[in-house]
Coordinates of C-alpha atoms in Angstrom, one line a residue:
M1 CA 69.3 -24.4 -4.9
R2 CA 66.0 -23.1 -6.3
D3 CA 63.0 -25.3 -6.9
Q4 CA 63.2 -25.4 -10.7
P5 CA 66.8 -26.8 -11.0
A6 CA 66.1 -29.3 -8.2
F7 CA 63.0 -30.5 -10.1
N8 CA 65.0 -30.8 -13.3
I9 CA 67.7 -32.9 -11.6
L10 CA 65.1 -35.1 -9.9
T11 CA 63.1 -35.9 -13.0
R12 CA 66.2 -36.4 -15.3
D13 CA 68.0 -38.8 -12.9
G14 CA 68.2 -42.1 -14.6
G15 CA 66.9 -40.7 -17.9
I16 CA 63.4 -40.2 -19.3
H17 CA 61.8 -43.3 -20.8
P18 CA 58.3 -43.8 -22.4
A19 CA 55.6 -45.2 -20.1
V20 CA 52.7 -44.8 -22.5
D21 CA 53.8 -44.1 -26.1
V22 CA 51.4 -42.4 -28.5
P23 CA 51.6 -43.1 -32.2
K24 CA 53.1 -40.3 -34.2
H25 CA 49.8 -39.7 -36.2
A26 CA 47.8 -39.3 -32.9
R27 CA 50.0 -37.0 -31.0
G28 CA 48.2 -33.8 -30.0
L29 CA 44.8 -35.4 -30.6
A30 CA 42.1 -35.5 -27.9
G31 CA 42.3 -38.7 -25.8
Y32 CA 46.0 -39.3 -26.5
R33 CA 48.6 -38.2 -24.1
S34 CA 52.2 -39.5 -23.7
L35 CA 53.4 -40.5 -20.3
V36 CA 57.1 -41.0 -19.4
Y37 CA 59.0 -42.6 -16.5
V38 CA 61.3 -40.2 -14.6
A39 CA 63.4 -40.1 -11.4
N40 CA 64.9 -43.6 -12.0
A41 CA 61.5 -44.9 -13.2
T42 CA 59.9 -44.2 -9.8
I43 CA 57.4 -41.5 -11.2
R44 CA 55.2 -41.5 -14.2
M45 CA 54.8 -38.0 -15.6
G46 CA 52.7 -36.4 -18.4
V47 CA 52.2 -33.0 -19.9
L48 CA 48.9 -31.2 -19.1
P49 CA 47.3 -29.1 -21.9
N50 CA 48.5 -25.6 -21.6
Y51 CA 45.2 -23.9 -22.2
Q52 CA 43.6 -25.9 -19.3
F53 CA 46.5 -25.6 -16.9
S54 CA 47.9 -22.2 -18.0
N55 CA 51.3 -20.9 -17.2
G56 CA 51.7 -17.2 -16.4
H57 CA 52.5 -16.3 -19.9
T58 CA 49.7 -18.1 -21.6
Y59 CA 47.1 -16.6 -19.2
F60 CA 48.3 -13.2 -18.2
V61 CA 50.2 -12.1 -21.4
Q62 CA 48.9 -14.1 -24.3
E63 CA 45.4 -14.1 -22.7
H64 CA 44.5 -17.4 -24.4
Q65 CA 41.2 -17.5 -22.5
K66 CA 40.2 -14.2 -24.1
Y67 CA 41.2 -14.8 -27.7
H68 CA 40.2 -18.5 -27.8
V69 CA 37.0 -18.6 -25.9
E70 CA 36.1 -21.9 -27.5
D71 CA 38.6 -23.5 -25.2
G72 CA 36.9 -22.1 -22.1
D73 CA 38.5 -20.9 -18.9
P74 CA 41.5 -23.0 -17.5
Y75 CA 41.2 -25.2 -14.5
A76 CA 44.3 -23.7 -12.9
V77 CA 46.6 -20.7 -13.5
H78 CA 50.3 -20.8 -12.6
T79 CA 51.8 -17.3 -11.7
T80 CA 55.1 -17.9 -13.6
Y81 CA 56.7 -15.6 -16.1
Q82 CA 56.4 -12.6 -13.8
Y83 CA 59.0 -10.1 -12.5
G84 CA 57.6 -8.3 -9.5
D85 CA 58.3 -10.4 -6.5
S86 CA 60.8 -9.4 -3.8
S87 CA 62.5 -11.3 -1.0
S88 CA 59.9 -10.0 1.4
Y89 CA 56.6 -10.7 -0.6
A90 CA 55.3 -12.1 -3.8
Y91 CA 54.0 -8.7 -5.1
G92 CA 54.1 -9.7 -8.7
K93 CA 52.0 -12.8 -8.2
R94 CA 49.4 -11.0 -6.1
E95 CA 49.0 -8.1 -8.5
R96 CA 48.7 -10.4 -11.5
L97 CA 45.9 -12.3 -9.8
R98 CA 44.2 -9.0 -8.6
Q99 CA 44.3 -7.6 -12.2
H100 CA 42.4 -10.7 -13.4
G101 CA 40.0 -10.9 -10.5
L102 CA 41.5 -14.1 -9.2
W103 CA 42.7 -12.8 -5.8
Y104 CA 40.2 -13.5 -3.0
V105 CA 42.2 -12.7 0.1
D106 CA 41.8 -8.9 0.3
P107 CA 39.6 -7.8 3.2
A108 CA 36.2 -6.1 2.5
S109 CA 37.8 -2.7 3.3
Y110 CA 40.0 -3.0 0.1
W111 CA 36.8 -2.8 -1.9
N112 CA 34.5 -0.8 0.3
D113 CA 36.5 1.9 2.0
G114 CA 38.3 5.0 0.8
K115 CA 38.1 7.7 -1.8
F116 CA 39.7 7.3 -5.2
L117 CA 41.3 9.1 -8.1
T118 CA 41.8 7.8 -11.6
V119 CA 42.5 8.8 -15.2
S120 CA 40.4 7.8 -18.2
A121 CA 41.8 5.0 -20.4
E122 CA 41.6 7.2 -23.4
G123 CA 43.7 9.9 -21.7
S124 CA 46.5 7.5 -20.9
Q125 CA 46.7 5.8 -24.3
V126 CA 48.0 7.0 -27.6
Q127 CA 45.5 6.9 -30.5
F128 CA 47.5 5.4 -33.3
D129 CA 46.6 5.5 -36.9
G130 CA 45.4 2.3 -38.6
D131 CA 44.6 -1.0 -37.1
S132 CA 45.0 -1.1 -33.3
A133 CA 46.3 -4.6 -33.4
V134 CA 49.9 -5.3 -34.6
G135 CA 50.3 -8.0 -37.2
T136 CA 53.0 -10.6 -37.9
D137 CA 54.5 -9.2 -41.1
P138 CA 58.3 -9.0 -41.3
D139 CA 58.5 -5.4 -40.1
A140 CA 55.8 -5.7 -37.4
Y141 CA 58.4 -5.6 -34.7
I142 CA 59.3 -2.1 -35.7
T143 CA 55.7 -0.9 -35.5
A144 CA 55.3 -2.8 -32.2
I145 CA 58.3 -1.4 -30.4
T146 CA 57.6 2.1 -31.7
R147 CA 54.1 2.1 -30.3
H148 CA 55.3 0.5 -27.1
F149 CA 57.7 3.3 -26.4
E150 CA 55.3 6.1 -27.5
E151 CA 52.5 4.8 -25.3
D152 CA 54.8 4.2 -22.4
K153 CA 56.1 7.8 -22.6
L154 CA 52.5 9.1 -22.2
R155 CA 51.5 6.6 -19.6
R156 CA 54.5 7.0 -17.3
V157 CA 54.1 10.8 -16.9
T158 CA 50.3 10.4 -16.6
I159 CA 50.7 7.9 -13.8
R160 CA 53.4 10.1 -12.1
N161 CA 51.0 13.1 -12.2
A162 CA 48.1 10.9 -11.0
L163 CA 50.1 9.6 -8.1
A164 CA 51.0 13.2 -7.1
L165 CA 47.3 14.4 -7.3
A166 CA 46.2 11.3 -5.3
K167 CA 48.7 12.2 -2.6
A168 CA 47.6 15.8 -2.6
L169 CA 43.9 15.0 -2.4
G170 CA 44.2 12.2 0.1
R171 CA 42.9 9.5 -2.3
A172 CA 44.0 6.1 -3.6
L173 CA 44.9 5.9 -7.2
I174 CA 43.0 3.5 -9.5
L175 CA 45.4 2.7 -12.3
P176 CA 44.0 3.1 -15.8
E177 CA 44.1 0.2 -18.2
A178 CA 47.6 -0.2 -19.6
R179 CA 48.5 -1.6 -23.0
C180 CA 51.8 -3.2 -24.0
Y181 CA 52.9 -3.6 -27.6
C182 CA 56.0 -5.6 -26.9
D183 CA 56.5 -8.6 -24.5
K184 CA 58.9 -8.5 -21.5
I185 CA 61.1 -11.6 -21.5
W186 CA 64.8 -12.2 -21.0
N187 CA 65.3 -13.7 -24.4
T188 CA 65.1 -12.9 -28.1
L189 CA 61.8 -11.6 -29.5
R190 CA 60.1 -12.4 -32.8
G191 CA 57.5 -9.8 -33.9
C192 CA 57.9 -8.2 -30.4
R193 CA 56.6 -11.5 -29.0
A194 CA 58.2 -14.2 -27.0
L195 CA 59.5 -17.2 -28.9
G196 CA 56.8 -19.8 -28.9
A197 CA 54.1 -17.2 -28.7
E198 CA 54.6 -15.6 -32.2
T199 CA 50.9 -15.2 -32.9
A200 CA 50.0 -13.7 -29.5
H201 CA 47.7 -10.7 -29.8
L202 CA 49.3 -7.2 -29.6
P203 CA 48.7 -5.1 -27.7
Y204 CA 48.0 -7.0 -24.5
A205 CA 47.0 -5.8 -21.0
C206 CA 50.2 -4.9 -19.3
P207 CA 50.9 -6.6 -15.9
M208 CA 52.3 -4.0 -13.5
D209 CA 55.5 -6.0 -13.2
H210 CA 56.2 -5.6 -16.9
I211 CA 56.5 -1.8 -16.7
Y212 CA 57.2 -0.7 -13.1
N213 CA 59.4 -1.5 -10.2
L214 CA 56.5 -3.1 -8.4
P215 CA 57.9 -3.6 -4.9
A216 CA 58.6 0.1 -4.7
W217 CA 54.9 0.8 -4.9
F218 CA 54.5 -0.4 -1.4
G219 CA 55.7 1.5 1.6
A220 CA 57.9 4.5 0.9
L221 CA 55.8 5.7 -2.1
G222 CA 53.1 6.9 0.4
V223 CA 50.2 6.5 -2.0
E224 CA 47.7 3.7 -1.9
F225 CA 46.6 2.3 -5.3
R226 CA 44.2 -0.2 -6.8
H227 CA 44.7 -2.3 -9.9
D228 CA 43.2 -1.4 -13.2
G229 CA 39.7 -2.8 -13.6
F230 CA 39.0 -2.2 -9.9
L231 CA 35.8 -0.3 -10.6
K232 CA 34.5 -3.1 -12.9
D233 CA 34.8 -5.7 -10.1
E234 CA 31.5 -6.8 -8.6
R235 CA 33.0 -6.6 -5.2
V236 CA 33.1 -2.8 -5.4
P237 CA 29.7 -1.4 -4.2
E238 CA 27.6 0.3 -6.7
T239 CA 27.6 3.4 -4.4
I240 CA 31.3 3.8 -5.2
R241 CA 31.1 2.9 -8.9
S242 CA 28.3 5.4 -9.6
D243 CA 29.7 8.3 -7.5
V244 CA 32.0 9.8 -10.1
V245 CA 33.1 13.4 -10.6
R246 CA 34.8 14.0 -14.0
V247 CA 37.5 16.5 -14.5
R248 CA 38.0 17.9 -17.9
V249 CA 41.5 19.4 -18.5
G250 CA 41.3 22.1 -21.2
G251 CA 39.0 21.9 -24.2
A252 CA 35.3 22.3 -24.5
D253 CA 32.9 20.4 -22.3
N254 CA 30.8 18.4 -24.7
D255 CA 29.1 16.3 -22.1
D256 CA 25.4 17.3 -22.1
N257 CA 24.4 14.6 -19.6
P258 CA 22.9 16.5 -16.7
A259 CA 23.5 13.5 -14.4
H260 CA 27.3 13.8 -14.9
R261 CA 29.2 16.1 -12.5
T262 CA 32.0 17.8 -14.3
V263 CA 34.8 20.2 -13.2
N264 CA 36.9 22.1 -15.7
L265 CA 40.6 22.8 -15.2
E266 CA 42.9 24.7 -17.4
P267 CA 46.3 23.0 -18.2
G268 CA 49.1 24.2 -16.0
F269 CA 47.3 23.8 -12.7
D270 CA 48.9 22.8 -9.4
A271 CA 47.7 20.6 -6.5
K272 CA 46.2 23.6 -4.6
T273 CA 44.2 24.7 -7.7
A274 CA 42.9 21.2 -8.2
A275 CA 41.9 20.9 -4.5
D276 CA 40.1 24.3 -4.6
A277 CA 38.2 23.4 -7.8
L278 CA 37.2 20.0 -6.3
S279 CA 36.4 21.2 -2.8
A280 CA 32.6 20.9 -3.4
Y281 CA 33.1 17.2 -4.3
A282 CA 35.4 16.2 -1.4
D283 CA 33.0 13.4 -0.5
A284 CA 32.8 12.0 -4.0
A285 CA 33.9 8.4 -4.2
V286 CA 35.8 8.7 -7.5
I287 CA 37.4 11.6 -9.2
E288 CA 38.3 10.9 -12.9
F289 CA 40.6 13.1 -14.9
D290 CA 40.3 12.9 -18.6
R291 CA 44.0 13.5 -19.1
L292 CA 47.2 14.2 -17.1
D293 CA 49.9 14.3 -19.8
D294 CA 53.2 16.2 -19.6
G295 CA 52.9 19.8 -18.6
V296 CA 49.2 20.0 -17.6
F297 CA 50.0 19.4 -13.9
C298 CA 52.7 21.6 -12.3
G299 CA 53.3 20.0 -8.9
F300 CA 52.5 20.8 -5.3
G301 CA 53.4 24.5 -5.5
D302 CA 56.2 23.8 -3.0
P303 CA 59.8 22.9 -4.3
E304 CA 60.5 20.7 -1.2
A305 CA 57.2 18.8 -1.6
D306 CA 58.0 18.3 -5.3
A307 CA 61.5 17.0 -4.6
D308 CA 60.3 14.7 -1.9
F309 CA 57.6 13.2 -4.1
D310 CA 59.9 12.9 -7.1
S311 CA 62.4 10.9 -5.0
R312 CA 59.7 8.4 -4.0
A313 CA 57.9 8.2 -7.3
S314 CA 61.1 7.8 -9.3
R315 CA 61.8 4.5 -7.7
A316 CA 58.3 3.1 -8.3
L317 CA 58.3 4.3 -11.9
A318 CA 61.8 3.1 -12.7
S319 CA 62.1 0.0 -14.9
E320 CA 64.9 -1.3 -17.1
Q321 CA 64.4 -3.8 -19.9
Y322 CA 66.0 -4.7 -23.1
F323 CA 64.1 -5.8 -26.2
C324 CA 66.2 -7.8 -28.7
F325 CA 64.7 -8.7 -32.0
E326 CA 65.4 -11.8 -34.1
E327 CA 64.4 -9.9 -37.3
A328 CA 67.0 -7.2 -36.8
Y329 CA 69.6 -9.9 -35.7
I330 CA 69.2 -11.6 -39.0
K331 CA 69.6 -8.3 -40.9
Q332 CA 72.7 -7.8 -38.8
G333 CA 74.2 -11.0 -40.1
K334 CA 73.7 -13.0 -36.9
P335 CA 77.1 -12.1 -35.3
N336 CA 78.6 -14.2 -32.5
N337 CA 76.8 -17.3 -34.0
G338 CA 77.5 -20.9 -34.2
E339 CA 79.5 -22.5 -31.4
P340 CA 78.2 -24.1 -28.2
G341 CA 78.6 -21.6 -25.3
H342 CA 78.5 -18.8 -27.8
G343 CA 76.3 -17.3 -30.5
E344 CA 72.9 -19.1 -30.7
Y345 CA 73.8 -21.1 -27.6
Q346 CA 74.9 -18.1 -25.6
P347 CA 72.6 -17.2 -22.7
Q348 CA 73.8 -13.6 -22.7
V349 CA 71.1 -12.2 -25.0
V350 CA 72.4 -8.7 -25.2
E351 CA 76.0 -9.8 -25.9
R352 CA 74.8 -11.9 -28.7
H353 CA 72.8 -9.1 -30.3
C354 CA 75.1 -6.1 -29.5
G355 CA 78.6 -7.6 -29.0
Q356 CA 78.8 -6.2 -25.4
P357 CA 77.6 -7.6 -22.1
E358 CA 74.3 -6.3 -20.9
S359 CA 75.9 -4.3 -18.0
S360 CA 78.3 -2.5 -20.4
M361 CA 75.5 -1.6 -22.8
S362 CA 73.2 -0.4 -20.0
A363 CA 76.0 1.8 -18.5
T364 CA 76.7 3.6 -21.8
L365 CA 73.2 4.1 -23.2
M366 CA 72.4 7.7 -24.2
T367 CA 68.7 7.1 -24.7
R368 CA 66.0 4.9 -23.4
G369 CA 62.5 4.5 -24.6
E370 CA 63.3 5.5 -28.2
V371 CA 63.9 3.4 -31.3
S372 CA 67.5 4.2 -31.9
H373 CA 69.4 1.0 -32.9
I374 CA 67.3 -1.3 -35.1
T375 CA 66.6 1.2 -37.8
R376 CA 70.2 2.1 -38.4
E377 CA 72.2 1.0 -41.5
P378 CA 74.2 -1.0 -40.8
I379 CA 72.7 -2.4 -37.6
A380 CA 75.4 -2.7 -34.9
C381 CA 73.0 -3.7 -32.1
S382 CA 69.7 -5.4 -32.6
C383 CA 68.2 -4.4 -29.2
E384 CA 66.4 -1.4 -27.8
W385 CA 66.2 -0.3 -24.2
A386 CA 63.4 0.9 -21.9
Y387 CA 62.2 2.8 -20.0
A388 CA 62.6 6.6 -20.1
S389 CA 61.8 8.3 -16.8
P390 CA 59.5 11.3 -17.0
R391 CA 60.9 14.7 -16.2
T392 CA 60.7 15.6 -12.5
L393 CA 58.0 18.0 -11.3
A394 CA 60.7 20.6 -10.9
Q395 CA 61.8 20.1 -14.5
T396 CA 58.3 20.2 -15.9
T397 CA 57.4 23.0 -18.3
C398 CA 53.8 24.0 -17.4
R399 CA 51.4 24.3 -20.3
S400 CA 48.4 26.5 -20.7
S401 CA 45.4 26.2 -22.9
N402 CA 47.2 28.2 -25.5
N403 CA 50.2 25.9 -25.9

């Protein structure tokens, strides 16, 4: 038995009874907190304020501490609501803490040693029209999931190309900042947000376990990486942070700062072309590409090397997730609704929204990473699926500056 069911059984044994009852008018006010007897009245238990003792969703996804600075930083953070652990290691928990500067176990070499490669945040994010934040209007979920898929399509191929170049150049990849416009949770969404967090800010900073197969990033991938925000961490020496060579892929070089070292590459380059162009900067601590979108990088120049890398990277970049929307479900007429063990009470979220079990829907999907169900009339399924894998290096159509 896992720890959570055991805890539930223990606390509910003998019922839950008031120990300190708070008048209805005072509930939620400072200085008033209900206590209850649990475990056959052998334990008194109370609920701690979420913003001071944050769960993994409040801190890492809703980022309450960022958008409600008046509440201050929490006393403690619980690494719940994450999806990246394996039976061999708690990768998801560790990377969550690393991304937020809360992991203090890494050796000095993690910060001080090595050469790095990264991609600018602007080059791995889509510049959408209008307000960058997604609101809470009735159709906000359509805007949110559309942006979520569009940005992921750019990000996933960018990261694939960055991993390949990092491998070719013998560098560790520093992940660029990732934005998510739709939450990952195994339940219905409202406004692309988890129920109970309907006013959360979108987009939010994606945890790695929301968008990748995190355990596959360790071992067989063969490329070291650092979390996004690595270069902003005070534990990284200034000698690394300031030693940056920028690579401009296509377009005019508008950087007139003589202190900046810039290399220009035309789209359609391969790993050898990049290595030759950067040979004079082999000792630079950081190489930053301004973009690595689909078609600008054409692989290792060796079909066997391309195939070997693709087989490794495809596992790390693979991630499957459904997004089921309450708004579309209501438009759908709320099928399978109303009886205990079924409908609203049914734990099988996909079956409730689409009429088929999750495994059946997943096996028959024609598309992923595209909005293809919730905008139909009539709506037969009120879920969408992610994520679309990028084309392999062998399948990539190389671009030039003219196309």
